[in-house]
Amino acid sequence: MSVKPSTKSVDGRQLRVVYGACPHDCPDTCALETHVDEQGRAVRVQGRSTHPITRGWLCAKVNRYLERVYHPERLLYPLRRSGPKGSGQFTRISWDEAIAEIAERWQQLAATHGAETILPYSYAGTLGLVQGGVTDARFWNRLGASQLERAICGHAAEDAVLLTVGGRLAPSPETLVQSKLILIWGSNPASTAPHVMPFLREAQRNDSRIIVIDPIRTLTARSADQHIQPLPGSDAALALSMMYVIVKEGLHNPAWIAEHTLGWEPFWERIQQYPPERAATITGLAVETIVALAREYAMTAPAVLRISDGINRHTNGGQTVRTLACLPAVVGQYGVAGGGLMYSTSDWLKWDRATVARRGEAVCPPATRSLNMNRLGAILTGEADPPVYSLYVYNANPVASTPNAGKVVEGLLREDLFTVVHELFETDTARYADIILPATSQLEQVDIHKPYGHLSLQYNTPAIEPLGEARSNWDVMRALAAAMGFKEAWLTASADEVIAEVLTATEAQQPALVGLTLERFQAEGSIPLVIPEHERVPFSDGKFRTPSGKVEFYSEQAIAKGYDPLPGWEPEVEARPEPTRPASKEEPLPLLSPAAHHFISSTFGNQQTMISKERNPTLRIHAEDAKLRGIRSGQLVRVSNERGWCHLVAEVSEDVRPGVLATTTVWWPKFSPDQRNINWTTSDRLADFNGGSTFYTNLVFVTPQESSQPQQDPVGVFIATNS
Ligand SMILES: Nc1nc2c(c(=O)[nH]1)N[C@H]1C(S)=C(S)[C@@H](COP(=O)(O)OP(=O)(O)OC[C@H]3O[C@@H](n4cnc5c(=O)[nH]c(N)nc54)[C@H](O)[C@@H]3O)O[C@H]1N2
Ligand SMILES: Nc1nc2c(c(=O)[nH]1)N[C@H]1C(S)=C(S)[C@@H](COP(=O)(O)OP(=O)(O)OC[C@H]3O[C@@H](n4cnc5c(=O)[nH]c(N)nc54)[C@H](O)[C@@H]3O)O[C@H]1N2
Ligand code: SF4
Ligand SMILES: [Mo]
């Protein structure tokens, strides 16, 4: 990319141009350009035109990033609770008071109950190396706090891909234009990775076919050439059955399988349990659909399989992804340009972990227990021993986003829990804090970003001064370290010093970073990883990063982890016993709650323009199920199970098939009816692999709310009166 221009003339004004990175949990990791006026105010945020993926445009959300940055409800000062927990009553205090109080409480806890009773809770508010990765590790390791197993998103899928091919080495999305068939399986890029869409359109213009496999007719499905709608949680059976057809019809690639895979014989035994007639009863698809899909996939080359994390959020999610990851091997499509598996690009570059985390430093106490973030409610209400007495939340909004959120609230109400929340806004989580700390936005902080959906790194230069007294995550860690008496240079270094240190340590091991210095990032903003052209087709050398160097249909590593050594299908733990039989009025139905187009998880869920575009927290329900229950569009319905309940606005829709329900997430509870959202019903049960989340294994009862009127103005109606 070109070297940094310092100013731009717009409408006769000289505006400063600052290069940045979109910090959000989105595979596109866009390269930003912020224009700043003479008063130091950002007046425009746009996508950089020279970036190979961003290509000069941003999504509907970040296009309006300045509304977020200059939102009238930004937290600007530290606050201390002055009423009962959850009352929303706070009084302004100084940073010195806030830091001193936190440090004192933690020193007391460390002395009396052990530092393990302190739990940092965070996820992907920002994906930056410093404000995310380093903040997540260094200070907490030095303190000896409990570790957090960050398993809320794609943990099961990551494990599945690692077991099968040994690395998350997706090709960059530009290569989609080389594909002749694109299977988009349980992934909704039109909303969740929008910069993939122009490549899909171009592929279609090149006569490529796109097939979307998703229980919901998503925005992506609407623009596909074909949409196949299996029942949720049935995909592994569909994939196994495709393999059955492929092999029975001799459309597989025996030579490739013999050379590049391990365990074909036992896997073939398993596949034979899934003739299309059986798969049809599991998936709810016609036998002909399964057979035609199998033939098309096997007979079209190159064919790429795109998956993302949505499909892994089931109790059988790990095995589902592992089975899907075997499909390209059966037809010999790994290592082919425009073919293979497009999951995540995360393993093209791995930051040097020892430098990021400093876990091995002599001053750090021995490794502590790891607590799974999906179990937060349970952890706070008795599961943890010793209990958690202090929770420090940043980069996350667990009251909105965590499964079984009602339990989380129950835990946060504990009088003996000292909760600190570092946030840009008074989220539903911040409301339960004892101390709230104001956080900077991306325009106010330094960072560097490694994407999971392409192959360029983005550096983020702060464009404006912090608003009010807001501080970045890392600056708060530094202040807390000082207050706790920790003097190590790796806890006091500036963000840029940390970046330089990690770049140097990582470059020593990974050629993809050679020559990419902090100074170059500061000048250029975005730089592609150094990957030779001939290595850009993943696995084209036939070497997989598994222990055997092959695609492992049979995995000893899986056995060691207590999993089935072979891919396979299991019914979901919570499922209708006969899913293809029409559901009676009294029966609970499976509910999917995937990503909303105008939010990123719960981020942007307090921005009026985004709420207006999303309209309502809706329940999409098929006309047959709606009629049976006497439900009309626009009516408020109660969605419930043994974990909890919430109210949604019914939308009778052909987007879902009979017997399947859908909503979108993550609505802020405080902007939802009764101040609760769908996560009051989702389960904190863990997935089959790696402690993953199971948001989409969720059976719920649906009943109409008798007295309710159609909802027109959700924000006016639902907004909490005391917020
Ligand atoms: N606009 C927007 N963008 C986002 C986010 C957001 O909230 N909004 N979230 C970000 C984050 S945190 C993530 S992890 C990614 C997620 O990115 P995606 O994985 O693309 O998004 P999801 O909506 O979680 O799930 C994708 C699709 O999987 C389908 N699905 C669910 N269960 C099944 C199943 O059993 N079988 C099949 N075949 N399909 C199934 C859902 O119906 C959904 O359409 O997106 C990121 N980008
Ligand atoms: N029902 C259901 N629930 C889901 C999902 C689903 O599909 N269905 N998706 C799940 C998935 S995939 C994910 S990844 C999780 C995500 O859940 P979370 O990680 O909780 O993500 P967000 O809800 O976006 O919360 C991020 C918070 O971090 C704050 N933040 C942003 N930048 C900074 C910063 O620099 N410093 C500090 N201190 N804070 C910052 C934002 O203001 C925001 O409130 O949600 C999960 N929840
Ligand atoms: S959310 Fe995704 S698409 Fe939108 S600007 Fe950020 S990286 Fe780009
Ligand atoms: Mo996620």
Coordinates of C-alpha atoms in Angstrom, one line a residue, residues 107 138-139 142-143 361 363-364 474 477-493:
Q107 CA -4.6 -7.2 47.6
R138 CA 0.1 -10.3 31.1
F139 CA -1.3 -8.6 34.1
R142 CA 1.5 -11.8 37.1
L143 CA -1.4 -11.5 39.5
E361 CA 8.3 -15.3 33.8
V363 CA 7.7 -13.6 39.0
C364 CA 4.4 -15.1 37.8
W474 CA -3.7 -1.6 28.3
M477 CA -3.6 -2.7 33.1
R478 CA -0.5 -0.5 33.4
A479 CA -2.2 1.6 36.1
L480 CA -3.4 -1.5 38.0
A481 CA 0.1 -3.0 37.8
A482 CA 1.7 0.1 39.3
A483 CA -0.9 0.2 42.1
M484 CA -0.3 -3.5 42.9
G485 CA 3.5 -2.9 43.0
F486 CA 4.3 -4.8 39.9
K487 CA 7.4 -3.2 38.3
E488 CA 8.3 -5.4 35.4
A489 CA 9.0 -3.5 32.2
W490 CA 6.6 -5.8 30.3
L491 CA 3.8 -4.5 32.4
T492 CA 4.7 -0.8 32.1
A493 CA 5.7 -0.7 28.4

